[in-house]
Short mmCIF file of C-alpha atoms in Angstrom, two decimals:
data_model
loop_
_atom_site.label_atom_id
_atom_site.label_comp_id
_atom_site.label_asym_id
_atom_site.label_seq_id
_atom_site.Cartn_x
_atom_site.Cartn_y
_atom_site.Cartn_z
CA MET A 1 -25.94 -54.27 -74.80
CA PHE A 2 -22.77 -54.33 -77.26
CA LEU A 3 -23.13 -50.77 -77.99
CA ARG A 4 -22.57 -50.00 -74.42
CA PHE A 5 -19.78 -52.17 -74.06
CA TYR A 6 -17.96 -50.81 -76.96
CA ALA A 7 -18.45 -47.24 -75.72
CA ALA A 8 -17.23 -48.08 -72.30
CA LEU A 9 -14.05 -49.50 -73.95
CA ALA A 10 -13.59 -46.38 -75.87
CA LEU A 11 -13.81 -44.24 -73.03
CA LEU A 12 -11.19 -46.29 -71.30
CA PHE A 13 -8.99 -45.92 -74.09
CA CYS A 14 -9.28 -42.23 -74.01
CA VAL A 15 -8.45 -41.81 -70.54
CA CYS A 16 -5.29 -44.03 -70.85
CA PHE A 17 -4.09 -42.24 -73.96
CA ILE A 18 -4.71 -38.75 -72.11
CA ALA A 19 -2.53 -40.06 -69.03
CA TYR A 20 0.11 -41.22 -71.64
CA ASP A 21 0.04 -38.18 -73.45
CA TRP A 22 0.26 -35.86 -70.19
CA ALA A 23 3.14 -37.92 -68.48
CA TYR A 24 4.98 -38.49 -71.74
CA PRO A 25 6.76 -34.81 -71.81
CA LEU A 26 7.79 -35.33 -68.10
CA LEU A 27 9.56 -38.65 -69.00
CA TRP A 28 11.09 -36.96 -72.26
CA TRP A 29 12.19 -33.81 -69.94
CA GLU A 30 13.84 -36.25 -67.61
CA SER A 31 15.85 -38.34 -70.50
CA ALA A 32 16.81 -34.95 -71.81
CA LEU A 33 18.26 -34.04 -68.72
CA SER A 34 20.26 -37.14 -68.21
CA ALA A 35 21.73 -36.77 -71.79
CA GLU A 36 22.68 -33.29 -70.99
CA GLU A 37 24.55 -34.42 -67.67
CA SER A 38 26.31 -37.18 -69.60
CA ARG A 39 27.46 -34.70 -72.24
CA ARG A 40 28.71 -32.24 -69.54
CA HIS A 41 30.66 -35.21 -67.91
CA SER A 42 31.81 -36.16 -71.54
CA GLY A 43 33.09 -32.68 -72.15
CA GLU A 44 35.11 -32.57 -68.99
CA GLY A 45 36.50 -35.89 -69.88
CA LEU A 46 37.51 -34.42 -73.44
CA ARG A 47 39.29 -31.34 -71.70
CA GLU A 48 41.31 -33.87 -69.53
CA VAL A 49 42.39 -35.93 -72.44
CA ALA A 50 43.08 -32.84 -74.33
CA ALA A 51 45.34 -31.65 -71.73
CA GLU A 52 47.66 -34.42 -72.43
CA LEU A 53 48.21 -33.51 -75.99
CA SER A 54 49.38 -30.50 -77.82
CA GLU A 55 47.38 -28.08 -79.52
CA GLN A 56 48.57 -29.54 -82.96
CA GLU A 57 47.84 -32.90 -82.02
CA ALA A 58 44.47 -32.37 -80.56
CA THR A 59 43.31 -30.33 -83.37
CA ALA A 60 44.28 -33.29 -85.75
CA ALA A 61 42.82 -35.88 -83.49
CA GLY A 62 39.49 -33.92 -83.23
CA ASP A 63 39.09 -33.34 -87.02
CA ARG A 64 39.85 -37.14 -87.45
CA LEU A 65 37.13 -37.87 -84.85
CA LEU A 66 34.67 -35.37 -86.30
CA ALA A 67 35.02 -36.79 -89.93
CA ALA A 68 34.67 -40.55 -88.58
CA ALA A 69 31.62 -39.50 -86.66
CA SER A 70 30.02 -37.77 -89.70
CA ASP A 71 30.78 -40.93 -91.85
CA LEU A 72 29.34 -43.11 -89.23
CA LEU A 73 26.25 -41.28 -88.69
CA GLU A 74 25.72 -41.34 -92.56
CA SER A 75 26.17 -44.84 -92.82
CA ALA A 76 23.40 -47.49 -93.18
CA ASP A 77 23.85 -49.06 -89.87
CA ILE A 78 23.64 -45.93 -87.82
CA ALA A 79 21.11 -43.91 -90.10
CA LEU A 80 18.66 -46.58 -89.85
CA GLN A 81 18.58 -45.95 -85.97
CA PRO A 82 16.30 -43.17 -84.66
CA SER A 83 18.93 -41.08 -82.66
CA TYR A 84 22.51 -41.17 -81.21
CA GLU A 85 24.56 -39.17 -78.81
CA LEU A 86 28.18 -38.77 -78.12
CA ILE A 87 28.63 -40.16 -74.39
CA GLU A 88 32.30 -40.89 -73.85
CA TYR A 89 35.80 -39.66 -74.79
CA SER A 90 38.94 -41.57 -74.03
CA ILE A 91 42.72 -41.83 -75.17
CA LEU A 92 44.13 -45.18 -75.20
CA GLU A 93 47.78 -46.90 -75.52
CA ASN A 94 48.16 -48.81 -78.61
CA LYS A 95 49.88 -51.41 -76.89
CA ASP A 96 46.71 -51.77 -74.16
CA MET A 97 44.35 -52.22 -77.16
CA SER A 98 43.16 -55.70 -78.50
CA LEU A 99 43.34 -55.13 -82.37
CA THR A 100 44.23 -57.39 -85.02
CA LEU A 101 47.16 -56.67 -87.61
CA ASP A 102 44.39 -55.58 -90.29
CA GLN A 103 42.91 -53.00 -87.69
CA ARG A 104 46.36 -51.69 -86.55
CA ARG A 105 47.44 -51.27 -89.89
CA ARG A 106 44.22 -49.29 -90.98
CA LEU A 107 44.73 -47.13 -87.78
CA MET A 108 48.32 -46.39 -88.93
CA ALA A 109 47.06 -45.52 -92.46
CA GLY A 110 45.10 -42.74 -90.79
CA GLU A 111 41.77 -44.69 -91.40
CA TYR A 112 39.14 -45.16 -88.27
CA LEU A 113 37.49 -47.83 -87.01
CA VAL A 114 33.97 -48.47 -86.17
CA THR A 115 33.17 -51.28 -83.64
CA GLU A 116 29.98 -52.37 -81.92
CA ARG A 117 30.48 -52.41 -78.37
CA SER A 118 29.21 -55.08 -75.91
CA SER A 119 26.65 -52.97 -74.06
CA PRO A 120 23.34 -52.46 -76.32
CA ASP A 121 22.80 -49.81 -78.86
CA SER A 122 26.35 -48.43 -78.36
CA TRP A 123 29.12 -47.92 -81.06
CA SER A 124 32.73 -46.96 -80.87
CA VAL A 125 34.72 -44.89 -83.29
CA GLN A 126 38.62 -45.16 -83.00
CA THR A 127 41.17 -43.18 -84.69
CA ALA A 128 44.93 -42.73 -84.44
CA ILE A 129 46.91 -39.75 -83.14
CA PRO A 130 49.96 -39.34 -85.26
CA ASP A 131 53.40 -39.79 -83.78
CA LYS A 132 51.91 -40.77 -80.37
CA ASN A 133 51.21 -44.60 -80.36
CA MET A 134 47.77 -43.68 -79.02
CA THR A 135 44.35 -43.88 -80.27
CA LEU A 136 41.35 -41.28 -79.59
CA GLU A 137 38.10 -43.23 -79.03
CA ALA A 138 34.30 -41.77 -79.25
CA VAL A 139 31.37 -43.87 -77.82
CA PHE A 140 28.15 -43.27 -79.05
CA LYS A 141 24.93 -44.41 -77.75
CA GLU A 142 21.09 -44.58 -78.89
CA GLN A 143 18.97 -41.93 -77.09
CA GLY A 144 16.56 -43.37 -74.93
CA ASP A 145 13.65 -41.53 -76.85
CA GLY A 146 14.38 -42.99 -79.92
CA GLY A 147 10.97 -44.68 -80.34
CA SER A 148 8.98 -41.70 -79.07
CA PHE A 149 7.76 -40.97 -82.77
CA TYR A 150 6.16 -44.41 -82.88
CA SER A 151 4.80 -44.43 -79.55
CA TRP A 152 3.20 -40.97 -80.29
CA LEU A 153 1.96 -42.16 -83.52
CA ALA A 154 0.43 -45.31 -81.97
CA GLY A 155 -1.22 -43.29 -78.95
CA TYR A 156 -2.81 -40.97 -81.50
CA VAL A 157 -4.24 -43.85 -83.74
CA VAL A 158 -5.89 -45.21 -80.65
CA LEU A 159 -7.18 -41.76 -79.70
CA TYR A 160 -8.67 -41.37 -82.92
CA LEU A 161 -10.16 -44.95 -83.16
CA SER A 162 -11.71 -44.40 -79.72
CA LEU A 163 -13.37 -41.28 -80.54
CA LEU A 164 -14.48 -42.70 -83.68
CA ALA A 165 -16.14 -45.34 -81.88
CA VAL A 166 -17.80 -42.92 -79.40
CA VAL A 167 -19.31 -41.11 -82.55
CA LEU A 168 -20.61 -44.17 -84.08
CA TYR A 169 -22.31 -45.03 -80.80
CA LEU A 170 -23.77 -41.52 -80.64
CA LEU A 171 -25.00 -42.00 -84.31
CA LEU A 172 -26.52 -45.51 -83.75
CA ALA A 173 -28.19 -44.42 -80.61
CA SER A 174 -29.84 -41.49 -82.51
CA VAL A 175 -31.00 -43.78 -85.17
CA LYS A 176 -31.87 -46.71 -82.96
CA ARG A 177 -35.22 -45.16 -81.52
CA PRO A 178 -36.79 -44.30 -85.00
CA LEU A 179 -35.63 -47.76 -86.30
CA ARG A 180 -37.34 -49.29 -83.71
CA GLU A 181 -40.39 -47.42 -83.86
CA SER A 182 -40.45 -48.39 -87.67
CA ILE A 183 -39.97 -52.09 -86.68
CA SER A 184 -42.76 -51.60 -84.51
CA GLN A 185 -45.03 -50.14 -86.90
CA VAL A 186 -44.14 -53.09 -89.28
CA SER A 187 -44.83 -55.69 -86.75
CA ALA A 188 -48.14 -54.13 -85.59
CA ALA A 189 -49.33 -54.29 -89.28
CA LEU A 190 -48.09 -58.07 -89.56
CA ARG A 191 -49.85 -58.91 -86.52
CA ARG A 192 -52.90 -57.53 -88.04
CA ILE A 193 -52.60 -59.46 -91.11
CA ASN A 194 -52.23 -62.52 -89.16
CA GLY A 195 -55.38 -61.63 -87.29
CA LEU A 196 -57.13 -61.53 -90.59
CA PHE A 197 -56.12 -65.21 -91.39
CA ASN A 198 -56.53 -66.46 -87.55
CA GLY A 199 -59.18 -64.19 -86.30
CA PRO A 200 -58.95 -61.74 -83.37
CA THR A 201 -55.54 -61.73 -81.47
CA GLY A 202 -56.03 -59.56 -78.61
CA PRO A 203 -54.22 -56.49 -78.23
CA VAL A 204 -51.19 -55.67 -80.97
CA GLN A 205 -47.96 -56.18 -79.43
CA SER A 206 -45.40 -54.75 -81.60
CA ALA A 207 -41.69 -56.27 -81.89
CA GLU A 208 -38.67 -54.21 -81.00
CA GLU A 209 -36.14 -56.64 -82.67
CA PRO A 210 -35.46 -57.63 -86.17
CA ALA A 211 -35.32 -61.14 -85.11
CA GLU A 212 -39.26 -61.07 -84.13
CA LEU A 213 -39.98 -58.98 -87.07
CA LEU A 214 -38.81 -61.59 -89.33
CA LYS A 215 -40.73 -64.43 -87.21
CA GLN A 216 -43.84 -62.35 -87.86
CA ALA A 217 -42.97 -61.74 -91.59
CA SER A 218 -42.39 -65.81 -91.80
CA THR A 219 -46.08 -66.42 -90.30
CA VAL A 220 -47.60 -64.15 -92.68
CA GLU A 221 -45.79 -65.86 -95.70
CA ARG A 222 -46.96 -69.09 -94.42
CA HIS A 223 -50.51 -67.89 -94.02
CA ILE A 224 -50.61 -66.31 -97.53
CA ALA A 225 -49.19 -69.49 -99.07
CA ARG A 226 -52.08 -71.55 -97.50
CA GLU A 227 -54.48 -69.11 -98.66
CA LYS A 228 -53.07 -69.00 -102.28
CA GLU A 229 -53.08 -73.14 -102.13
CA SER A 230 -56.78 -72.84 -100.88
CA ARG A 231 -57.79 -70.66 -103.44
CA ALA A 232 -56.07 -72.76 -106.20
CA ARG A 233 -58.15 -75.95 -105.01
CA HIS A 234 -61.11 -73.88 -104.68
CA TYR A 235 -60.73 -72.87 -108.28
CA ASP A 236 -60.08 -76.37 -109.41
CA ASP A 237 -63.39 -77.38 -107.64
CA LEU A 238 -65.26 -74.83 -109.38
CA ARG A 239 -64.00 -75.57 -112.78
CA ASP A 240 -64.66 -79.44 -112.20
CA LEU A 241 -68.39 -78.31 -111.03
CA LEU A 242 -68.88 -76.22 -114.01
CA HIS A 243 -67.61 -78.76 -116.23
CA GLY A 244 -70.05 -81.37 -114.50
CA VAL A 245 -72.94 -78.93 -114.73
CA ALA A 246 -72.25 -78.32 -118.39
CA HIS A 247 -71.85 -81.95 -119.20
CA GLU A 248 -75.26 -82.92 -117.51
CA PHE A 249 -77.05 -80.01 -119.50
CA ARG A 250 -76.77 -81.97 -122.59
CA SER A 251 -79.06 -84.55 -121.77
CA PRO A 252 -82.23 -82.63 -120.91
CA MET A 253 -81.25 -80.17 -124.04
CA ALA A 254 -81.51 -83.19 -126.20
CA ARG A 255 -84.91 -84.13 -124.77
CA ILE A 256 -86.23 -80.48 -125.22
CA SER A 257 -85.12 -80.58 -128.90
CA PHE A 258 -86.67 -84.05 -129.41
CA ALA A 259 -89.86 -82.60 -128.17
CA LEU A 260 -89.88 -79.64 -130.56
CA ASP A 261 -89.37 -81.98 -133.27
CA LEU A 262 -92.24 -83.85 -132.47
CA ALA A 263 -94.38 -80.76 -131.91
CA ASP A 264 -93.46 -79.59 -135.53
CA ASP A 265 -95.77 -81.71 -137.21
CA GLU A 266 -98.86 -81.55 -139.68
CA THR A 267 -101.52 -81.39 -136.81
CA THR A 268 -99.56 -78.19 -135.40
CA LYS A 269 -99.83 -76.52 -138.73
CA THR A 270 -103.57 -76.96 -139.08
CA ALA A 271 -104.49 -75.86 -135.55
CA PRO A 272 -106.40 -72.73 -135.21
CA ASP A 273 -103.19 -71.03 -133.15
CA ALA A 274 -100.78 -72.31 -135.58
CA GLU A 275 -99.13 -68.92 -136.12
CA ASN A 276 -98.58 -68.66 -132.34
CA ILE A 277 -97.26 -72.40 -131.74
CA ARG A 278 -94.68 -71.63 -134.85
CA THR A 279 -93.49 -68.34 -133.14
CA LEU A 280 -93.22 -70.28 -129.70
CA HIS A 281 -91.57 -72.93 -131.30
CA GLN A 282 -88.86 -70.65 -132.90
CA GLU A 283 -88.32 -68.89 -129.57
CA ILE A 284 -87.70 -72.15 -127.77
CA SER A 285 -85.59 -73.31 -130.48
CA GLY A 286 -83.44 -70.12 -130.56
CA ALA A 287 -83.15 -70.33 -126.85
CA LEU A 288 -82.07 -73.97 -127.16
CA ASP A 289 -79.31 -73.17 -129.72
CA GLU A 290 -78.00 -70.40 -127.54
CA LEU A 291 -77.78 -72.78 -124.50
CA SER A 292 -76.29 -75.41 -126.58
CA GLY A 293 -73.56 -72.97 -127.63
CA LEU A 294 -72.77 -72.02 -124.06
CA VAL A 295 -72.43 -75.48 -122.92
CA LYS A 296 -70.27 -76.25 -125.81
CA GLU A 297 -68.36 -73.18 -124.90
CA VAL A 298 -67.85 -74.19 -121.18
CA LEU A 299 -66.79 -77.89 -122.21
CA SER A 300 -64.25 -76.36 -124.58
CA TYR A 301 -62.68 -74.12 -122.08
CA SER A 302 -62.85 -76.81 -119.26
CA ARG A 303 -61.07 -79.10 -121.46
CA LEU A 304 -58.42 -76.73 -122.53
CA GLU A 305 -57.84 -75.56 -118.80
CA HIS A 306 -57.54 -79.32 -117.71
CA GLY A 307 -55.02 -79.88 -120.65
CA ARG A 308 -57.22 -82.84 -121.73
CA GLY A 309 -56.46 -84.56 -124.73
CA ASP A 310 -53.14 -84.58 -126.94
CA LEU A 311 -52.56 -81.71 -129.36
CA GLN A 312 -52.57 -83.05 -132.83
CA CYS A 313 -49.99 -80.63 -134.40
CA GLU A 314 -49.15 -80.23 -138.17
CA PRO A 315 -48.16 -77.85 -140.60
CA VAL A 316 -51.22 -75.51 -141.19
CA ALA A 317 -51.67 -73.08 -143.95
CA VAL A 318 -52.76 -69.63 -142.45
CA MET A 319 -54.44 -68.24 -145.42
CA ASP A 320 -56.56 -71.43 -146.00
CA VAL A 321 -57.75 -71.08 -142.63
CA VAL A 322 -58.37 -67.33 -142.90
CA GLU A 323 -60.43 -67.48 -145.98
CA GLU A 324 -62.53 -70.29 -144.74
CA ILE A 325 -63.40 -68.17 -141.43
CA LEU A 326 -63.97 -65.02 -143.40
CA ALA A 327 -66.48 -66.68 -145.76
CA LYS A 328 -68.82 -67.73 -143.06
CA GLN A 329 -68.36 -64.34 -141.09
CA ARG A 330 -69.26 -62.37 -144.15
CA LYS A 331 -72.58 -64.24 -144.43
CA MET A 332 -73.25 -63.77 -140.50
CA HIS A 333 -72.22 -60.11 -140.43
CA PRO A 334 -73.01 -58.64 -143.90
CA GLN A 335 -72.88 -55.07 -142.47
CA VAL A 336 -69.19 -55.38 -141.76
CA GLU A 337 -66.40 -55.13 -144.17
CA PHE A 338 -63.40 -57.64 -143.74
CA VAL A 339 -60.31 -56.42 -145.03
CA THR A 340 -57.17 -58.73 -145.67
CA PRO A 341 -53.74 -57.90 -147.35
CA ALA A 342 -53.53 -58.83 -150.74
CA GLU A 343 -50.02 -60.49 -150.86
CA PRO A 344 -49.19 -63.69 -152.80
CA SER A 345 -46.70 -64.65 -150.58
CA THR A 346 -49.15 -65.36 -147.89
CA GLN A 347 -50.32 -68.58 -149.40
CA GLU A 348 -47.07 -70.06 -148.41
CA ILE A 349 -47.09 -69.02 -144.90
CA GLN A 350 -47.56 -72.20 -142.37
CA VAL A 351 -47.50 -72.65 -138.69
CA TRP A 352 -47.03 -75.84 -136.46
CA ALA A 353 -50.36 -76.19 -134.58
CA ASP A 354 -53.25 -78.40 -133.93
CA ARG A 355 -55.50 -77.14 -136.87
CA ARG A 356 -58.87 -77.33 -135.20
CA LEU A 357 -57.74 -75.47 -132.39
CA PHE A 358 -55.78 -72.90 -134.26
CA SER A 359 -58.98 -72.36 -136.37
CA ARG A 360 -60.93 -71.89 -133.17
CA ALA A 361 -58.89 -69.21 -131.90
CA LEU A 362 -59.12 -67.32 -135.09
CA VAL A 363 -62.76 -67.87 -135.29
CA ASN A 364 -63.10 -66.34 -131.77
CA LEU A 365 -60.92 -63.46 -132.72
CA ILE A 366 -62.66 -62.42 -135.88
CA ARG A 367 -66.09 -63.22 -134.56
CA ASN A 368 -65.38 -60.89 -131.65
CA ALA A 369 -64.27 -58.13 -133.83
CA ALA A 370 -67.30 -58.38 -136.03
CA ARG A 371 -69.72 -58.15 -133.26
CA PHE A 372 -68.15 -55.02 -131.66
CA ALA A 373 -67.08 -53.20 -135.02
CA ASP A 374 -69.06 -50.26 -136.39
CA HIS A 375 -68.03 -50.58 -140.05
CA SER A 376 -64.73 -52.86 -140.86
CA VAL A 377 -62.77 -55.44 -139.51
CA ARG A 378 -59.06 -55.66 -140.83
CA ILE A 379 -56.91 -58.86 -140.51
CA SER A 380 -53.08 -58.57 -141.04
CA TRP A 381 -50.11 -60.49 -140.33
CA ARG A 382 -46.33 -60.83 -140.19
CA LEU A 383 -43.92 -63.46 -140.18
CA THR A 384 -40.48 -63.12 -137.88
CA ASP A 385 -37.65 -65.71 -137.41
CA THR A 386 -39.38 -67.63 -134.82
CA HIS A 387 -42.99 -66.39 -134.62
CA PHE A 388 -45.98 -65.71 -136.51
CA GLU A 389 -48.23 -62.70 -135.85
CA ILE A 390 -51.67 -62.15 -136.64
CA GLN A 391 -53.75 -58.97 -136.13
CA VAL A 392 -57.22 -58.46 -135.85
CA ASP A 393 -58.28 -54.51 -135.75
CA ASP A 394 -61.84 -53.26 -135.58
CA ASP A 395 -63.48 -49.55 -135.36
CA GLY A 396 -65.63 -50.36 -132.45
CA PRO A 397 -65.38 -48.91 -128.87
CA GLY A 398 -62.12 -50.51 -128.14
CA VAL A 399 -60.88 -51.79 -124.59
CA PRO A 400 -59.91 -49.54 -121.88
CA PRO A 401 -56.16 -49.78 -120.65
CA GLY A 402 -57.17 -50.86 -117.22
CA LYS A 403 -59.49 -53.67 -118.27
CA ARG A 404 -57.11 -55.35 -120.91
CA GLN A 405 -55.98 -58.34 -118.69
CA ARG A 406 -59.49 -59.06 -117.54
CA VAL A 407 -60.95 -59.29 -121.06
CA PHE A 408 -59.17 -62.69 -121.35
CA GLU A 409 -60.62 -63.81 -118.05
CA PRO A 410 -63.55 -66.30 -118.61
CA PHE A 411 -67.17 -64.88 -118.12
CA THR A 412 -65.78 -61.46 -118.49
CA ARG A 413 -68.00 -58.75 -119.82
CA LEU A 414 -67.02 -54.96 -120.00
CA ASP A 415 -69.19 -52.06 -120.20
CA PRO A 416 -72.38 -52.14 -122.01
CA SER A 417 -70.88 -50.49 -125.21
CA ARG A 418 -68.71 -53.75 -125.84
CA SER A 419 -71.52 -56.33 -125.11
CA ARG A 420 -74.57 -54.99 -126.91
CA ASP A 421 -76.86 -57.53 -128.12
CA SER A 422 -73.48 -59.46 -128.62
CA GLY A 423 -74.40 -62.81 -127.31
CA GLY A 424 -71.90 -65.28 -126.38
CA ALA A 425 -71.17 -66.23 -122.70
CA GLY A 426 -67.84 -64.31 -122.19
CA LEU A 427 -65.62 -67.45 -122.98
CA GLY A 428 -64.24 -66.52 -126.56
CA LEU A 429 -61.25 -64.60 -125.51
CA ALA A 430 -60.66 -66.88 -122.63
CA ILE A 431 -60.46 -69.87 -125.03
CA VAL A 432 -58.31 -67.85 -127.40
CA LYS A 433 -55.78 -67.44 -124.50
CA SER A 434 -55.92 -71.11 -123.36
CA ILE A 435 -55.29 -72.26 -126.99
CA SER A 436 -52.40 -69.93 -127.51
CA MET A 437 -50.89 -70.92 -124.02
CA LEU A 438 -51.04 -74.61 -125.14
CA HIS A 439 -49.31 -73.85 -128.05
CA GLY A 440 -46.36 -71.78 -126.41
CA GLY A 441 -47.93 -68.40 -127.92
CA THR A 442 -49.59 -65.29 -126.45
CA VAL A 443 -52.31 -63.17 -127.17
CA SER A 444 -52.89 -59.44 -126.24
CA VAL A 445 -54.88 -56.30 -127.23
CA THR A 446 -53.96 -52.74 -127.61
CA ASP A 447 -55.69 -49.71 -129.32
CA SER A 448 -56.10 -50.14 -133.07
CA ARG A 449 -55.20 -47.36 -135.59
CA GLN A 450 -59.08 -47.57 -136.73
CA GLY A 451 -60.07 -46.42 -133.28
CA GLY A 452 -61.13 -49.65 -131.79
CA ALA A 453 -59.23 -52.75 -130.34
CA CYS A 454 -56.56 -54.55 -131.73
CA PHE A 455 -55.94 -58.03 -130.74
CA THR A 456 -52.47 -59.87 -131.70
CA LEU A 457 -52.09 -63.48 -131.68
CA CYS A 458 -48.37 -64.61 -131.41
CA TRP A 459 -47.89 -67.89 -132.43
CA PRO A 460 -44.43 -69.99 -132.83
CA LYS A 461 -43.61 -71.20 -136.12
CA GLU A 462 -41.74 -74.48 -134.96
CA PRO A 463 -43.10 -76.95 -132.50
CA THR A 464 -42.47 -76.06 -128.79
CA GLN A 465 -41.05 -78.74 -126.17
#
């Protein structure tokens, strides 16, 4: 709508300027003819005036007049004007002129006088005729076409602006159609997305204006926000359910354990099938221990995710914790070589942490590496100005790049090569991530120089707010 209005206005400007540009030469020619006629009459008057003077007097008066006119046209007052023409000559008796004493003195001294006449844009130049008590006067007037340059310039500016408006209109018209098609396509996609949230909405009607597109995008944004909130509530509900189920498992597990203890008495040992009973007892006891470990893991993860309990942070000696963990892991995995750097200064490294949770995070990392290592696990660390980093490398199958974020999600198991007879519930690394986040730290996994996975735990040295 606005484009059509501006285009019509631009065309109107073009028509007006063309008419002006066509008529202006005629007006200028008429003005030139009038000026020429005025000069002709002025020339006749000059001849009449010159007839009253002798040749010598006329020559002297003419020279003075030309000098006066030249100085006049070069002066600031006249030079700033566009153009002047000589329109009148006359010879005046000195006694008939209204001059001051100073003006008369200047004329008698051979100077000339320049005065502004009463008529607009006209000036007179007066010079005395020697020995005649007479004065020769020439009148100059501004030409009628003095402002023609500015009019011409303004006209062409209007023309160029009008042409620019027309070109812009044509460009916008050429862009408008594909832009409208793009808006329609995006609008159709947004309406289909709305249909996923609200069900079938009938035939898809695409928007043709940006305002309608923004409205549909806002609707989709609200749907996504509601869906995100719904998923968050669902996740919280599942987490609460998991915590409740794990907690409820503890009572029947305790009764099963008590029953197993009762069954393992002297009468069972002397029974004919005592060997089978002992084998069954060991299998049930092993399954019960595994289930008990699973329940503990679930409860630990649930408490960490809910943020239950306050952190009991204190300075923790890193090397003491590492040696304590490695002593147990060497017994559990005698086939794996655990390597640590031999640096005396490591005894002095301390971090600010909850000792129990810090130890739990390191246990999970080292135990995870030992489960999947082929021959060795290397533990190394370094200290920066603000953080303590500990790295656990193994020479196992490693973690594919596309799954390095998923490995820290709860109940996540990768391909069989990293879960062969490893036990666990897939919560160990998720617990490490939760513990590190509670302390303001991070955990990540990359490729190890030993060929397997390299887990890096970054821990702040000082307490976090």
